Short mmCIF file of C-alpha atoms in Angstrom, two decimals:
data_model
loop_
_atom_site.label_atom_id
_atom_site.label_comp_id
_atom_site.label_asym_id
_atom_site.label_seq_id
_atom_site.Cartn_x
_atom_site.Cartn_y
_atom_site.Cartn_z
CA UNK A 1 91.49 131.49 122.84
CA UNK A 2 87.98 129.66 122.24
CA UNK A 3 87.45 126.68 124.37
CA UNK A 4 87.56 123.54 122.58
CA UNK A 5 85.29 120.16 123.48
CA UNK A 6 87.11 117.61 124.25
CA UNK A 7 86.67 114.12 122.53
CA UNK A 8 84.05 111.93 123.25
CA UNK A 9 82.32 114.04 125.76
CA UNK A 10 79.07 112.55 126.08
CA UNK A 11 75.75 114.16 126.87
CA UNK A 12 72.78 112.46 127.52
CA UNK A 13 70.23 111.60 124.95
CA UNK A 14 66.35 111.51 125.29
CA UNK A 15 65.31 107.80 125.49
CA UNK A 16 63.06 108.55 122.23
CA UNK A 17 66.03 109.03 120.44
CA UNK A 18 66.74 106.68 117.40
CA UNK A 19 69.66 107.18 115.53
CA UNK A 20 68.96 106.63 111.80
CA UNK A 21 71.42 106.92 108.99
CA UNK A 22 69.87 109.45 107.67
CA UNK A 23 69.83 111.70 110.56
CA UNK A 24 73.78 110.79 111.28
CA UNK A 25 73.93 111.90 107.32
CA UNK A 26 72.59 115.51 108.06
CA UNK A 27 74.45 115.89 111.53
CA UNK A 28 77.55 114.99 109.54
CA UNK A 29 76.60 117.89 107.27
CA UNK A 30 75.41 120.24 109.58
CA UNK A 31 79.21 119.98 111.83
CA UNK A 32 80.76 120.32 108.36
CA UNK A 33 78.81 123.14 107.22
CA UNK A 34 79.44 125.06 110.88
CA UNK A 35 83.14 124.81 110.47
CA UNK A 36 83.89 121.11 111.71
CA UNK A 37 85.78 119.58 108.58
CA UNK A 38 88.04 117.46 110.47
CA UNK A 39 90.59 115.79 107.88
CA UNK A 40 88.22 115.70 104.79
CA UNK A 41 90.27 118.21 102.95
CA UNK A 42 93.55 115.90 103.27
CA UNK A 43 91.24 112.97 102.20
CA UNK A 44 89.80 114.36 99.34
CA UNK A 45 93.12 116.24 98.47
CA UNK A 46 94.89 112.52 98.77
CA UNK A 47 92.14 111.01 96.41
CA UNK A 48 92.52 113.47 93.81
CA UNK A 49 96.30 113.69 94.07
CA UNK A 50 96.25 109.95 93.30
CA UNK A 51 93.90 109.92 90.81
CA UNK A 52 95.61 112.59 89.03
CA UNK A 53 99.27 111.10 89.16
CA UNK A 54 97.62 107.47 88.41
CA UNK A 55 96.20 109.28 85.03
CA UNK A 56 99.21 111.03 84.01
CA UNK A 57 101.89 107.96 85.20
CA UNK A 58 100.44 104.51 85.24
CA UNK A 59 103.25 103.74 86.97
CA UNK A 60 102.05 105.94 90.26
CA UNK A 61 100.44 103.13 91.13
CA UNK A 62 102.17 99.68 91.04
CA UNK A 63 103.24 97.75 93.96
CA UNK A 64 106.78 99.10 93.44
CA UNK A 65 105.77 102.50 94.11
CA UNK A 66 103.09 101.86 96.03
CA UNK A 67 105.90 100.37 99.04
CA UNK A 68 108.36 103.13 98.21
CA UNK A 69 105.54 105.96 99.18
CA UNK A 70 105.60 104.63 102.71
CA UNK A 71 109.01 104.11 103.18
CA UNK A 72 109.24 107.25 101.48
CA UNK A 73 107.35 109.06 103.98
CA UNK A 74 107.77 107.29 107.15
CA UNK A 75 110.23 109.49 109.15
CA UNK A 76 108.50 112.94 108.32
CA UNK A 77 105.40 110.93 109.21
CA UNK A 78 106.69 109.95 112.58
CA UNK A 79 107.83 113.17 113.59
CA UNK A 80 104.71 114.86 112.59
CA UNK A 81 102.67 112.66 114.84
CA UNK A 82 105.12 114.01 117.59
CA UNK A 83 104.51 117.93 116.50
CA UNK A 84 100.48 117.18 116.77
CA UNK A 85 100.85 117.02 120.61
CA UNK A 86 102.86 120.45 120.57
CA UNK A 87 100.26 122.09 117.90
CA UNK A 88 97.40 121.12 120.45
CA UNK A 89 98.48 123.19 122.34
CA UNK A 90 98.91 126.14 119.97
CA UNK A 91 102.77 125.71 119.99
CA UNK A 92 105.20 125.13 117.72
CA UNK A 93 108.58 122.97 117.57
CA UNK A 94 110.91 124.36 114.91
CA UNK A 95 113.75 121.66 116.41
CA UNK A 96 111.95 118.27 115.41
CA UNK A 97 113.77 118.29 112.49
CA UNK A 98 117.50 118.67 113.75
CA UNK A 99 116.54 116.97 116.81
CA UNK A 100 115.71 113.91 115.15
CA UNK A 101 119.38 114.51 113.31
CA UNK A 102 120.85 114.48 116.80
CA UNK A 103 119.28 111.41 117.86
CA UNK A 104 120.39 109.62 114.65
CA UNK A 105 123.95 110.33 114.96
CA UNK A 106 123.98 109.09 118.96
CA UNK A 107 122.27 105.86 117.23
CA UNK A 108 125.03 106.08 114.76
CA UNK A 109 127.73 106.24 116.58
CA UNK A 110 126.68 104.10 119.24
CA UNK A 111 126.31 101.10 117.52
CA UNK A 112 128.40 101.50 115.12
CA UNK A 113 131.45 103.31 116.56
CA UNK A 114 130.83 102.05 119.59
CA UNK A 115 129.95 98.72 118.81
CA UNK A 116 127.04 98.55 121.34
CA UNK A 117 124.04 96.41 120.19
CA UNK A 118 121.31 97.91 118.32
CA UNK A 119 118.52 97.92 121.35
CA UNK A 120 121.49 99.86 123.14
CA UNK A 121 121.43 102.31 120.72
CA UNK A 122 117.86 102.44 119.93
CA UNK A 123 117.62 103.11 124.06
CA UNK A 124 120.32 105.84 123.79
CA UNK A 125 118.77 107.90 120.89
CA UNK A 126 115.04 107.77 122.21
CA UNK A 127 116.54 108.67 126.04
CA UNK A 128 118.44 111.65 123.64
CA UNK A 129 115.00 112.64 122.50
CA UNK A 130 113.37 112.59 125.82
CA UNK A 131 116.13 114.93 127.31
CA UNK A 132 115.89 117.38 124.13
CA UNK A 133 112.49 117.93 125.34
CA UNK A 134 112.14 117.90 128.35
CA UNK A 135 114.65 121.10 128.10
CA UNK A 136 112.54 122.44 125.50
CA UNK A 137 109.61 121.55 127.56
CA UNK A 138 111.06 123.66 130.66
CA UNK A 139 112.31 126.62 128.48
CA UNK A 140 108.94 127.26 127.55
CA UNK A 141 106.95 126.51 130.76
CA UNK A 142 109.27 127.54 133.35
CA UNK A 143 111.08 130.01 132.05
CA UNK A 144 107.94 131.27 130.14
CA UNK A 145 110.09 132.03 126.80
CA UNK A 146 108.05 132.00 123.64
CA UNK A 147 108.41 128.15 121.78
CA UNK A 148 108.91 129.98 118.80
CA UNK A 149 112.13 131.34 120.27
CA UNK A 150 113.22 128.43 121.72
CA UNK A 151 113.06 125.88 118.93
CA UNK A 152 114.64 128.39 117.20
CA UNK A 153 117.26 128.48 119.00
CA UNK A 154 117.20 124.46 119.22
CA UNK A 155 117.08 124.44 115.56
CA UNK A 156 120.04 126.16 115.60
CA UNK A 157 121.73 124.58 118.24
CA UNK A 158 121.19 120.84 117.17
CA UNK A 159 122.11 121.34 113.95
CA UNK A 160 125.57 122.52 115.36
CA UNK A 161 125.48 119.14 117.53
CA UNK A 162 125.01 117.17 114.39
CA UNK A 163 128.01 118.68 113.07
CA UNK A 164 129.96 118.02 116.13
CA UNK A 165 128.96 114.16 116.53
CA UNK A 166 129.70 114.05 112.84
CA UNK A 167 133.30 115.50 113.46
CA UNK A 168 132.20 118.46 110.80
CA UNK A 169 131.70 115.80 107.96
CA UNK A 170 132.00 112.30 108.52
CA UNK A 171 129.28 109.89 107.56
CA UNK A 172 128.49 106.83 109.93
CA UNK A 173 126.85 103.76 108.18
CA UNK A 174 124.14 101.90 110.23
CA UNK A 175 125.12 98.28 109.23
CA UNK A 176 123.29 96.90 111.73
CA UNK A 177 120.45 93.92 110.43
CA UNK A 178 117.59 94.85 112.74
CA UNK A 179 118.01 98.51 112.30
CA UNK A 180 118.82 98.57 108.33
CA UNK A 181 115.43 95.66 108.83
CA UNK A 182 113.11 98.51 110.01
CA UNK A 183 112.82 100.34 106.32
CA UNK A 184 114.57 98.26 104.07
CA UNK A 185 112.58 94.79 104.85
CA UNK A 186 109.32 93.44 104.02
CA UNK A 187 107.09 91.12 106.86
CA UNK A 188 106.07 88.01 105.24
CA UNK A 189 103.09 87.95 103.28
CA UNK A 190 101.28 85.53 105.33
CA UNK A 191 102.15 87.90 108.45
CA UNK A 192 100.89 90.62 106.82
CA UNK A 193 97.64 88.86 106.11
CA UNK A 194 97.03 88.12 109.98
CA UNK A 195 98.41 91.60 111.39
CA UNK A 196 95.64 92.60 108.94
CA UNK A 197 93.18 90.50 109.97
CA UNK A 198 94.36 91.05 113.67
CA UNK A 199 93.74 95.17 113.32
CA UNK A 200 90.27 94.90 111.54
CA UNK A 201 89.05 92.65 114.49
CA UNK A 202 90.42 94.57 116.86
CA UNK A 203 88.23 98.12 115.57
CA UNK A 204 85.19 96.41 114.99
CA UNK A 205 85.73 94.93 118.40
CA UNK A 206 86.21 98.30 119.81
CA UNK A 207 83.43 99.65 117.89
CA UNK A 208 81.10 97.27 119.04
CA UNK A 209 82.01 97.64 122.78
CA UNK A 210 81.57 101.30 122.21
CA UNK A 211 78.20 101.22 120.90
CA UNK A 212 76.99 98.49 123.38
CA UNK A 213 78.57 101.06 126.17
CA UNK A 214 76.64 104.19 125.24
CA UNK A 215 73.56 102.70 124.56
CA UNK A 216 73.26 101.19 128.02
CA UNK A 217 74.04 104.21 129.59
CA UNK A 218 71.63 106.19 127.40
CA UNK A 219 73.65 107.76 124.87
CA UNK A 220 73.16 108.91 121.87
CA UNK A 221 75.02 106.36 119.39
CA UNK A 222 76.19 106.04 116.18
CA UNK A 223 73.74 103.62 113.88
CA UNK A 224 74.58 100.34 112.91
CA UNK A 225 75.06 101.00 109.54
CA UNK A 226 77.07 103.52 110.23
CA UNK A 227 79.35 101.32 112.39
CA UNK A 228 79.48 98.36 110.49
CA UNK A 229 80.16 100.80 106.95
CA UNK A 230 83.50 101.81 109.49
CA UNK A 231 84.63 98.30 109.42
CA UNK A 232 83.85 97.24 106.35
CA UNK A 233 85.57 100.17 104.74
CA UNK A 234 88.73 99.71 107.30
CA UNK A 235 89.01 96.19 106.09
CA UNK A 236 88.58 97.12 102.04
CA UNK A 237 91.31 99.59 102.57
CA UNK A 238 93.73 97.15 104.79
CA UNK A 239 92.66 93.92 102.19
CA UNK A 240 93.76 96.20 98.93
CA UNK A 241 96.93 97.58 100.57
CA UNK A 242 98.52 93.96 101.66
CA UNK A 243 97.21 92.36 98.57
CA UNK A 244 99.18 95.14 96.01
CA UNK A 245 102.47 94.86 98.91
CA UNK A 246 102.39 91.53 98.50
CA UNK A 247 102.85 91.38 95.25
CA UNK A 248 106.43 90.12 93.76
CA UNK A 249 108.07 93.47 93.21
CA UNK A 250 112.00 92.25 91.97
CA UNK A 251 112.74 92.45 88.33
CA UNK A 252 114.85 89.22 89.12
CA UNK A 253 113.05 86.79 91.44
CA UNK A 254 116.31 84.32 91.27
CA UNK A 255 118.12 87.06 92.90
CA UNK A 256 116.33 88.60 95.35
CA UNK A 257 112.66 88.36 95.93
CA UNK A 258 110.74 91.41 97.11
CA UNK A 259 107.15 91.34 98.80
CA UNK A 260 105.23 91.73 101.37
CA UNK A 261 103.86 94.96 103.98
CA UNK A 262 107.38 97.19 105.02
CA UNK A 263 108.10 96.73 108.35
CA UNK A 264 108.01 100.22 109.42
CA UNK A 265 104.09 99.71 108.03
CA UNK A 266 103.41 98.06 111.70
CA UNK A 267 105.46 100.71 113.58
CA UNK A 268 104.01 103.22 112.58
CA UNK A 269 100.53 101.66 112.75
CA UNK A 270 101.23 100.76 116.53
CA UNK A 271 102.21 104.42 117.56
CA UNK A 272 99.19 105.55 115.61
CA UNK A 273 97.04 103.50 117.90
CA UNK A 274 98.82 104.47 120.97
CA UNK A 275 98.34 107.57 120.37
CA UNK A 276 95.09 108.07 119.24
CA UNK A 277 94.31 106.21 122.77
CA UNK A 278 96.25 107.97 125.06
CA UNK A 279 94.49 111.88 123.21
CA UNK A 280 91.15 110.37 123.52
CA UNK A 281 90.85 107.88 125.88
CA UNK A 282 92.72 109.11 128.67
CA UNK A 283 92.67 112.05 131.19
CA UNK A 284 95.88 113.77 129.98
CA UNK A 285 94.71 113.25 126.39
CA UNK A 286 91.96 115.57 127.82
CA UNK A 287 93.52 117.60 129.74
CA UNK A 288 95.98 118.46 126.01
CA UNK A 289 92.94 119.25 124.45
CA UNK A 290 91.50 121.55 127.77
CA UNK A 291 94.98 123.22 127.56
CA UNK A 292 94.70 123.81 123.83
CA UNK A 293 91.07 124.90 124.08
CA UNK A 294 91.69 127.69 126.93
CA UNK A 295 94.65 127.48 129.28
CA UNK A 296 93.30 129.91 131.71
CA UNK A 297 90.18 128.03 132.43
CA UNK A 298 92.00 124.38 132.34
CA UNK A 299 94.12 125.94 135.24
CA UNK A 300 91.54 126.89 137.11
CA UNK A 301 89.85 123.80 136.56
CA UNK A 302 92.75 122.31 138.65
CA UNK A 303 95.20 120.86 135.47
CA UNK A 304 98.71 121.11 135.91
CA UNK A 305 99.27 123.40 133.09
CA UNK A 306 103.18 123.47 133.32
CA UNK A 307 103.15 119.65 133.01
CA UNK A 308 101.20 119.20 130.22
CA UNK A 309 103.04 122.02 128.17
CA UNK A 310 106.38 119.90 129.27
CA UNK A 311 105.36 116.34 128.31
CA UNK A 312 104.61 117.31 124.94
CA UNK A 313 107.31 118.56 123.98
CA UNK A 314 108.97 115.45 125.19
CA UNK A 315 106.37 113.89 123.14
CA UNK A 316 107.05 115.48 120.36
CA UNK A 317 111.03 114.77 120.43
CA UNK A 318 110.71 110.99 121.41
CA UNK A 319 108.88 110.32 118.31
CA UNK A 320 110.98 112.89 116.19
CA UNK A 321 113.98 110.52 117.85
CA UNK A 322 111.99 107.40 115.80
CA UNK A 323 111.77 109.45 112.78
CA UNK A 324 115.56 110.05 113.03
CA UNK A 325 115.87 106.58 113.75
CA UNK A 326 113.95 105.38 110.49
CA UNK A 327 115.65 108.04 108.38
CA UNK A 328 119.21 106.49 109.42
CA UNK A 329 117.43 102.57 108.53
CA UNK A 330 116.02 103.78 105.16
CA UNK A 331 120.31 105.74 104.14
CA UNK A 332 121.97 102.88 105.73
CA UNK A 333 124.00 105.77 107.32
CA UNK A 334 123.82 108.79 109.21
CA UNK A 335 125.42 112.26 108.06
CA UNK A 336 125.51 116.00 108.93
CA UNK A 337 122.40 116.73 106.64
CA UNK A 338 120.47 113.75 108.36
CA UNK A 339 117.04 115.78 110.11
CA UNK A 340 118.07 118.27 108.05
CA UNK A 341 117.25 120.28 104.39
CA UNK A 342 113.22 120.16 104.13
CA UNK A 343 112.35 117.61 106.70
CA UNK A 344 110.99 119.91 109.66
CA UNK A 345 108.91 121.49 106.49
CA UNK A 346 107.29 118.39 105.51
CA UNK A 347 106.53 117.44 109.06
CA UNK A 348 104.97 120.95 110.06
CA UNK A 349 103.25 120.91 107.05
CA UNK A 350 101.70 117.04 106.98
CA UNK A 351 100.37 117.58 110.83
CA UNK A 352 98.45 120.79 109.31
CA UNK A 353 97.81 119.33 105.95
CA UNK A 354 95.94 116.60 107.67
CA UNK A 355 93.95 118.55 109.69
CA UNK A 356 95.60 119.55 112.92
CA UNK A 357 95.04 123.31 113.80
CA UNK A 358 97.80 125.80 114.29
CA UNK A 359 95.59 127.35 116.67
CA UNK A 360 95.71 124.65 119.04
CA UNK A 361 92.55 122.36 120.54
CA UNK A 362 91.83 120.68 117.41
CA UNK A 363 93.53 117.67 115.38
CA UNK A 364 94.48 114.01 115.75
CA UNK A 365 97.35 111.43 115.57
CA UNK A 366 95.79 110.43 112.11
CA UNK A 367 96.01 114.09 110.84
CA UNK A 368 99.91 113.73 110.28
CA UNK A 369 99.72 110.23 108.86
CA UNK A 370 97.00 111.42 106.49
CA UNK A 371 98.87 114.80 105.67
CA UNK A 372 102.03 112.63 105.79
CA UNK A 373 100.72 110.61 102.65
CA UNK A 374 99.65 113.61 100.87
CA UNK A 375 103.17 115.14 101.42
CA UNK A 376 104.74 111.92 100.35
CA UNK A 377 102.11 111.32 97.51
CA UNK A 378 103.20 114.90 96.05
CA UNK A 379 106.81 114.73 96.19
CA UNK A 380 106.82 111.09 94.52
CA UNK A 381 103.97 111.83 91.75
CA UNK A 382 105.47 114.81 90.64
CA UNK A 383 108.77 113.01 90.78
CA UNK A 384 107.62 110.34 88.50
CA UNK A 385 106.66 113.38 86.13
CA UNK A 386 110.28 114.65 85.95
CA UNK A 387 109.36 117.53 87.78
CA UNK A 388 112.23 119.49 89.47
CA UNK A 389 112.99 119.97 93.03
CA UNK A 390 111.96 123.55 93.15
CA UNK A 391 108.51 122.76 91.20
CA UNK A 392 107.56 120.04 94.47
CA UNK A 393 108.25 122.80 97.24
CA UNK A 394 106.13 125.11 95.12
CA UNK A 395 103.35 122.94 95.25
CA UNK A 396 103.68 121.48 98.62
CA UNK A 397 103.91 124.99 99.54
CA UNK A 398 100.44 125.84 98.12
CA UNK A 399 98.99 123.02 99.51
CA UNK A 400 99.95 123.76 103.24
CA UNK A 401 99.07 127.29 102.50
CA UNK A 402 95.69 126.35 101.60
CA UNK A 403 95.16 123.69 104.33
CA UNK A 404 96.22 126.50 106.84
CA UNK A 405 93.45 128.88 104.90
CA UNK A 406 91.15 126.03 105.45
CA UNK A 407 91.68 125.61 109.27
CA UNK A 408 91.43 129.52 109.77
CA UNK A 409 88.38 129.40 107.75
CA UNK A 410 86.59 126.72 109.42
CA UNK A 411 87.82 127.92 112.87
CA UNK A 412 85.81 131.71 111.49
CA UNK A 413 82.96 129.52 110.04
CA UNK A 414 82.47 127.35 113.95
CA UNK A 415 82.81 130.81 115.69
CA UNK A 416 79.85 132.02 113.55
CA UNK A 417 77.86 129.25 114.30
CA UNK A 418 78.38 129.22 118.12
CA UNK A 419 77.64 132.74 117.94
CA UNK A 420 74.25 132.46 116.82
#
């Protein structure tokens, strides 16, 4: 397998170097043009997807249905953020789906059956995903048994577990008010406003400290305009999405009053961060991507190989434990076909739909919330069109089929132009 470069590996620049905007422009072009596309397909896919359904239903894009697409999409969204650790690798986990069915019903039945409180059970169904892989994990680095095989055989497995907790049928309602709170309620709008607020400040302050730290040391650095376009945009996109969730969205204020950013909004948001910093600003975030790149040569470079293969597929089913965990908020309930019917599809397919290579090496945290919303975008437009089930896994289908096309191609396209 091709090495990979790591993120943010730094080389030095010559002191005459002056980054212009125009010269970021044409590098920009240049890394596109060799193969380095990054998540502009899933960008540009998600603009014209929007534009398209906006067109054809006006109704695409009112505040109404504008909250309902992340809702909509949160749990296959969550657990695809936990695949991109595995796919880094060059891995796959065909279990996040039933695993995150497993972890719902413990949540399920221990607060509810149980009668435990919800942090209890919360506790219980994340510890559930930790053990799921961690066993995984070992299967595949100990044992040395293909993942394929063994999430397989998980996703065979688990879904037999489901059936058990369930006792072969039974469906456990999630009553609780913080955990029905998670995807069913809004933050207030004035919270909304500051979390806002709070993230823009925080990037640009990031931004800024990252500039100020590679240009002392010599670096070559991103221009100014370039930077303070990043936070400018960041802010236009935060500003338009809590102004249209804020919006009244009840047909009867006097009975209920609905607006304001969903609460699983912030969750999400949060892990995002989290993990964006722990791939790319810490040493096992590099030591994934070293793995990924070449695991022969990240041995010998002295990384615990076995580890790193382990943790992410504990990764991978502690967040597809949140997913299962949002999926039981958003039904109020928890049933045998809970992680089940196209949900490890969607997830596989948003991680690689927004950019993340099957190949392993390449892709980000933001690749499955960006090919998240395109999955999500899809399956709602075309249900606003009275388009039938079958129609929407057609189409999604095409679209991960021509993302994967993509990554092969660019990955054929970067070889080239190393080669040379």
């Amino acid at each position: 397998m091709t090495s990979t470069a790591l993120p943010d590996q730094e080389s030095p620049a010559t002191p005459a170097a002056v980054p212009t905007l125009t010269s970021h422009v044409r590098g920009y072009l240049s890394r596109v043009r060799g193969g380095d596309i990054g998540a502009l397909p899933a960008v540009l896919g998600l603009i014209v997807l929007c534009t398209v359904f906006a067109i054809m239903r006006p109704s695409f894009l009112t505040a109404a249905n504008f909250a309902n697409l992340f809702t909509q999409g949160a749990a296959v969204t969550l657990i695809a953020m936990g695949l991109v650790f595995v796919l880094l690798l060059g891995e796959i986990d065909l279990s996040a789906g039933f695993a995150s069915g497993v972890c719902a019903a413990v949540l399920a039945n221990v607060v509810t059956v149980l009668g435990y409180p919800w942090y209890v059970a919360v506790l219980a169904a994340v510890l559930t995903g930790v053990l799921i892989g961690s066993m995984l994990g070992i299967l595949v680095a100990k044992i040395g048994i293909p993942s394929f095989v063994v999430t397989l055989a998980g996703f065979l497995a688990f879904q037999g577990i489901v059936l058990l907790l369930m006792e072969e049928g039974r469906n456990i309602s999630v009553r609780d008010p913080v955990l029905v709170a998670i995807a069913n309620r809004n933050l207030p709008p004035a919270l909304g406003w500051a979390l806002a607020g709070l993230a823009v400040a925080g990037y640009a302050a990031v931004q800024a400290m990252r500039y100020r730290t590679r240009a002392a040391r010599g670096l070559v650095t991103d221009p100014l305009t370039v930077v303070f376009a990043r936070v400018v945009g960041l802010a236009t996109v935060l500003g338009a999405t809590v102004y249209l969730l804020n919006q009244e969205r009840s047909f009867n204020v006097l009975i209920n009053s609905l607006k304001g950013v969903p609460i699983v909004v912030p969750l999400i948001a949060v892990l995002l961060i989290t993990g964006t910093f722990v791939l790319q600003r810490t040493s096992y975030g590099r030591h994934i991507y070293a793995v990924g790149g070449n695991k022969e040569a990240a041995r010998r470079a002295g990384i615990n190989v076995d580890r790193i293969r382990i943790s992410v597929f504990v990764i991978c089913s502690a967040m597809a434990a949140i997913g299962g965990i949002v999926a039981a908020s958003r039904a109020n309930s928890v049933d045998p076909n809970t992680g089940g019917s196209n949900v490890l599809l969607y997830a596989v397919g948003a991680a690689v739909i927004g950019g993340t290579s099957l190949f392993g090496g390449k892709g980000r945290v933001l690749d499955a919330v960006l090919g998240g919303a395109v999955v999500a975008v899809i399956d709602n437009g075309m249900g606003l069109m009275g388009y039938s089930s079958g129609v929407k896994y057609v189409v999604t289908g095409v679209v991960l089929l021509l993302a994967a096309s993509v990554d092969a191609l660019s990955r054929r396209r970067a070889a080239a132009s190393g080669g040379r």
